Short mmCIF file of N, CA and C in Angstrom, two decimals:
data_model
loop_
_atom_site.label_atom_id
_atom_site.label_comp_id
_atom_site.label_asym_id
_atom_site.label_seq_id
_atom_site.Cartn_x
_atom_site.Cartn_y
_atom_site.Cartn_z
N UNK A 1 118.22 81.35 123.34
CA UNK A 1 119.43 80.77 122.81
C UNK A 1 119.97 81.55 121.61
N UNK A 2 119.11 82.28 120.94
CA UNK A 2 119.57 83.07 119.81
C UNK A 2 120.61 84.09 120.25
N UNK A 3 120.38 84.74 121.39
CA UNK A 3 121.35 85.70 121.90
C UNK A 3 122.68 85.01 122.21
N UNK A 4 122.61 83.81 122.76
CA UNK A 4 123.83 83.07 123.08
C UNK A 4 124.61 82.78 121.80
N UNK A 5 123.93 82.33 120.77
CA UNK A 5 124.60 82.05 119.49
C UNK A 5 125.24 83.31 118.91
N UNK A 6 124.51 84.40 118.96
CA UNK A 6 125.05 85.66 118.44
C UNK A 6 126.28 86.10 119.22
N UNK A 7 126.22 85.98 120.53
CA UNK A 7 127.35 86.37 121.38
C UNK A 7 128.55 85.46 121.11
N UNK A 8 128.31 84.17 120.99
CA UNK A 8 129.40 83.24 120.70
C UNK A 8 130.00 83.48 119.32
N UNK A 9 129.16 83.77 118.34
CA UNK A 9 129.66 84.07 117.00
C UNK A 9 130.50 85.34 117.02
N UNK A 10 130.06 86.33 117.77
CA UNK A 10 130.82 87.57 117.90
C UNK A 10 132.18 87.29 118.54
N UNK A 11 132.19 86.48 119.59
CA UNK A 11 133.45 86.11 120.24
C UNK A 11 134.35 85.36 119.27
N UNK A 12 133.77 84.44 118.50
CA UNK A 12 134.56 83.65 117.56
C UNK A 12 135.21 84.55 116.51
N UNK A 13 134.43 85.49 115.96
CA UNK A 13 134.99 86.40 114.95
C UNK A 13 136.12 87.25 115.54
N UNK A 14 135.91 87.76 116.75
CA UNK A 14 136.93 88.60 117.38
C UNK A 14 138.21 87.81 117.65
N UNK A 15 138.06 86.61 118.19
CA UNK A 15 139.24 85.78 118.49
C UNK A 15 139.95 85.33 117.22
N UNK A 16 139.20 85.01 116.18
CA UNK A 16 139.80 84.60 114.91
C UNK A 16 140.61 85.76 114.31
N UNK A 17 140.08 86.97 114.40
CA UNK A 17 140.80 88.14 113.90
C UNK A 17 142.09 88.36 114.70
N UNK A 18 142.00 88.20 116.01
CA UNK A 18 143.19 88.33 116.85
C UNK A 18 144.22 87.27 116.49
N UNK A 19 143.75 86.06 116.22
CA UNK A 19 144.65 84.97 115.88
C UNK A 19 145.42 85.26 114.60
N UNK A 20 144.76 85.83 113.62
CA UNK A 20 145.44 86.18 112.36
C UNK A 20 146.60 87.13 112.64
N UNK A 21 146.36 88.14 113.46
CA UNK A 21 147.40 89.11 113.77
C UNK A 21 148.55 88.48 114.56
N UNK A 22 148.20 87.65 115.53
CA UNK A 22 149.22 87.02 116.36
C UNK A 22 150.05 86.03 115.54
N UNK A 23 149.43 85.33 114.62
CA UNK A 23 150.18 84.39 113.79
C UNK A 23 151.22 85.10 112.93
N UNK A 24 150.94 86.33 112.55
CA UNK A 24 151.94 87.11 111.81
C UNK A 24 153.15 87.38 112.69
N UNK A 25 152.89 87.67 113.98
CA UNK A 25 153.99 87.91 114.91
C UNK A 25 154.80 86.63 115.13
N UNK A 26 154.09 85.50 115.19
CA UNK A 26 154.78 84.22 115.36
C UNK A 26 155.69 83.96 114.18
N UNK A 27 155.21 84.31 112.99
CA UNK A 27 156.00 84.10 111.77
C UNK A 27 157.32 84.87 111.78
N UNK A 28 157.36 85.97 112.50
CA UNK A 28 158.61 86.73 112.57
C UNK A 28 159.45 86.35 113.79
N UNK A 29 159.01 85.32 114.50
CA UNK A 29 159.84 84.75 115.57
C UNK A 29 159.56 85.21 116.98
N UNK A 30 158.39 85.70 117.26
CA UNK A 30 158.08 86.15 118.61
C UNK A 30 157.60 84.98 119.48
N UNK A 31 158.39 84.66 120.52
CA UNK A 31 158.01 83.58 121.45
C UNK A 31 156.77 83.96 122.25
N UNK A 32 156.68 85.22 122.61
CA UNK A 32 155.50 85.70 123.36
C UNK A 32 154.24 85.53 122.52
N UNK A 33 154.35 85.82 121.25
CA UNK A 33 153.21 85.68 120.34
C UNK A 33 152.80 84.21 120.23
N UNK A 34 153.74 83.30 120.30
CA UNK A 34 153.42 81.88 120.23
C UNK A 34 152.53 81.47 121.40
N UNK A 35 152.81 82.00 122.57
CA UNK A 35 151.97 81.73 123.74
C UNK A 35 150.57 82.30 123.57
N UNK A 36 150.48 83.52 123.05
CA UNK A 36 149.17 84.13 122.79
C UNK A 36 148.40 83.35 121.74
N UNK A 37 149.11 82.88 120.71
CA UNK A 37 148.49 82.07 119.66
C UNK A 37 147.87 80.80 120.25
N UNK A 38 148.61 80.14 121.11
CA UNK A 38 148.11 78.91 121.72
C UNK A 38 146.88 79.18 122.58
N UNK A 39 146.91 80.29 123.33
CA UNK A 39 145.76 80.66 124.15
C UNK A 39 144.54 80.97 123.28
N UNK A 40 144.74 81.68 122.19
CA UNK A 40 143.63 82.00 121.28
C UNK A 40 143.06 80.74 120.64
N UNK A 41 143.93 79.81 120.29
CA UNK A 41 143.45 78.54 119.72
C UNK A 41 142.60 77.77 120.73
N UNK A 42 143.03 77.75 122.00
CA UNK A 42 142.25 77.08 123.04
C UNK A 42 140.91 77.78 123.24
N UNK A 43 140.92 79.10 123.22
CA UNK A 43 139.68 79.86 123.37
C UNK A 43 138.73 79.58 122.22
N UNK A 44 139.25 79.55 121.00
CA UNK A 44 138.40 79.23 119.85
C UNK A 44 137.82 77.82 119.96
N UNK A 45 138.58 76.89 120.48
CA UNK A 45 138.06 75.53 120.69
C UNK A 45 136.95 75.54 121.73
N UNK A 46 137.11 76.34 122.78
CA UNK A 46 136.07 76.46 123.80
C UNK A 46 134.80 77.08 123.22
N UNK A 47 134.96 78.06 122.36
CA UNK A 47 133.81 78.69 121.71
C UNK A 47 133.09 77.68 120.82
N UNK A 48 133.84 76.90 120.07
CA UNK A 48 133.23 75.87 119.22
C UNK A 48 132.47 74.85 120.08
N UNK A 49 133.05 74.48 121.21
CA UNK A 49 132.39 73.53 122.11
C UNK A 49 131.10 74.14 122.67
N UNK A 50 131.13 75.44 122.97
CA UNK A 50 129.92 76.10 123.48
C UNK A 50 128.83 76.13 122.41
N UNK A 51 129.21 76.39 121.17
CA UNK A 51 128.23 76.37 120.07
C UNK A 51 127.63 74.96 119.92
N UNK A 52 128.44 73.95 120.11
CA UNK A 52 127.92 72.57 120.05
C UNK A 52 126.94 72.33 121.20
N UNK A 53 127.23 72.89 122.38
CA UNK A 53 126.31 72.74 123.51
C UNK A 53 124.98 73.44 123.23
N UNK A 54 125.02 74.56 122.52
CA UNK A 54 123.78 75.23 122.13
C UNK A 54 122.96 74.27 121.28
N UNK A 55 123.61 73.63 120.34
CA UNK A 55 122.91 72.72 119.42
C UNK A 55 122.35 71.49 120.12
N UNK A 56 123.00 71.05 121.19
CA UNK A 56 122.51 69.87 121.91
C UNK A 56 121.59 70.22 123.07
N UNK A 57 121.41 71.53 123.30
CA UNK A 57 120.51 71.95 124.38
C UNK A 57 121.13 71.94 125.76
N UNK A 58 122.45 71.85 125.84
CA UNK A 58 123.10 71.83 127.16
C UNK A 58 123.86 73.12 127.46
N UNK A 59 123.75 74.10 126.58
CA UNK A 59 124.43 75.38 126.82
C UNK A 59 123.84 76.03 128.07
N UNK A 60 124.73 76.56 128.91
CA UNK A 60 124.29 77.24 130.13
C UNK A 60 124.07 76.30 131.30
N UNK A 61 124.38 75.03 131.12
CA UNK A 61 124.27 74.05 132.19
C UNK A 61 125.69 73.64 132.58
N UNK A 62 125.98 73.72 133.87
CA UNK A 62 127.31 73.38 134.37
C UNK A 62 127.61 71.91 134.07
N UNK A 63 128.79 71.67 133.53
CA UNK A 63 129.17 70.30 133.19
C UNK A 63 129.50 69.46 134.42
N UNK A 64 129.74 70.12 135.55
CA UNK A 64 130.08 69.37 136.76
C UNK A 64 128.85 69.07 137.61
N UNK A 65 128.11 70.11 137.98
CA UNK A 65 126.99 69.91 138.91
C UNK A 65 125.63 69.84 138.21
N UNK A 66 125.60 70.13 136.92
CA UNK A 66 124.38 70.08 136.09
C UNK A 66 123.36 71.16 136.46
N UNK A 67 123.76 72.15 137.23
CA UNK A 67 122.90 73.29 137.56
C UNK A 67 123.10 74.38 136.52
N UNK A 68 122.13 75.29 136.39
CA UNK A 68 122.30 76.40 135.43
C UNK A 68 123.47 77.30 135.81
N UNK A 69 124.19 77.74 134.80
CA UNK A 69 125.27 78.71 135.00
C UNK A 69 124.63 80.09 135.06
N UNK A 70 125.04 80.91 136.01
CA UNK A 70 124.47 82.24 136.19
C UNK A 70 124.56 83.06 134.90
N UNK A 71 123.49 83.77 134.59
CA UNK A 71 123.43 84.60 133.39
C UNK A 71 124.59 85.59 133.36
N UNK A 72 124.91 86.20 134.50
CA UNK A 72 126.02 87.17 134.55
C UNK A 72 127.34 86.53 134.13
N UNK A 73 127.56 85.29 134.55
CA UNK A 73 128.80 84.60 134.16
C UNK A 73 128.83 84.39 132.65
N UNK A 74 127.71 83.98 132.08
CA UNK A 74 127.67 83.76 130.64
C UNK A 74 127.80 85.05 129.85
N UNK A 75 127.37 86.17 130.43
CA UNK A 75 127.57 87.46 129.78
C UNK A 75 129.06 87.80 129.71
N UNK A 76 129.78 87.48 130.78
CA UNK A 76 131.21 87.78 130.84
C UNK A 76 132.02 86.77 130.05
N UNK A 77 131.67 85.50 130.20
CA UNK A 77 132.40 84.40 129.56
C UNK A 77 131.40 83.48 128.89
N UNK A 78 130.96 83.84 127.68
CA UNK A 78 129.86 83.10 127.05
C UNK A 78 130.16 81.64 126.75
N UNK A 79 131.41 81.26 126.78
CA UNK A 79 131.77 79.87 126.52
C UNK A 79 132.09 79.08 127.79
N UNK A 80 131.67 79.62 128.94
CA UNK A 80 131.93 78.94 130.21
C UNK A 80 131.29 77.55 130.23
N UNK A 81 132.06 76.59 130.71
CA UNK A 81 131.57 75.22 130.84
C UNK A 81 130.98 74.95 132.21
N UNK A 82 131.43 75.72 133.20
CA UNK A 82 131.05 75.45 134.58
C UNK A 82 130.56 76.70 135.29
N UNK A 83 129.76 76.50 136.31
CA UNK A 83 129.36 77.61 137.18
C UNK A 83 130.58 78.04 137.99
N UNK A 84 130.49 79.18 138.64
CA UNK A 84 131.62 79.72 139.39
C UNK A 84 132.07 78.77 140.50
N UNK A 85 131.16 78.26 141.35
CA UNK A 85 131.63 77.36 142.42
C UNK A 85 132.37 76.13 141.88
N UNK A 86 131.85 75.53 140.82
CA UNK A 86 132.52 74.35 140.26
C UNK A 86 133.85 74.74 139.62
N UNK A 87 133.93 75.89 138.99
CA UNK A 87 135.19 76.34 138.40
C UNK A 87 136.24 76.54 139.47
N UNK A 88 135.83 77.11 140.61
CA UNK A 88 136.77 77.28 141.73
C UNK A 88 137.28 75.94 142.23
N UNK A 89 136.43 74.95 142.27
CA UNK A 89 136.86 73.61 142.71
C UNK A 89 137.84 72.99 141.71
N UNK A 90 137.70 73.34 140.44
CA UNK A 90 138.60 72.80 139.41
C UNK A 90 139.99 73.41 139.48
N UNK A 91 140.08 74.67 139.89
CA UNK A 91 141.36 75.37 139.91
C UNK A 91 142.16 74.97 141.14
N UNK A 92 143.47 74.78 140.96
CA UNK A 92 144.31 74.46 142.11
C UNK A 92 144.38 75.64 143.07
N UNK A 93 144.44 75.35 144.34
CA UNK A 93 144.51 76.43 145.33
C UNK A 93 145.88 77.08 145.27
N UNK A 94 145.88 78.39 145.48
CA UNK A 94 147.13 79.15 145.44
C UNK A 94 147.45 79.60 146.84
N UNK A 95 148.22 78.78 147.53
CA UNK A 95 148.63 79.11 148.90
C UNK A 95 150.10 78.93 149.07
#
């Protein structure tokens, strides 16, 4: 779990730094930057939620099926809440 915390902290620092830059763009009136700002805020909230899951011992467990989330997925998206199959079920089909 120490590696997970370190990875999440690294992600949090990177996203927070990005947010500072994007907020400057928002201040000068960029609508595109406002969308990026909102996305970064949501990502930071997801990172905070993942850190809370570390503390409660549920990090790396899918919130839908309660099975372990694949290590490779957590390497790519350390704040993932769900395993890949459950995430696919959550997303609307694009047809």
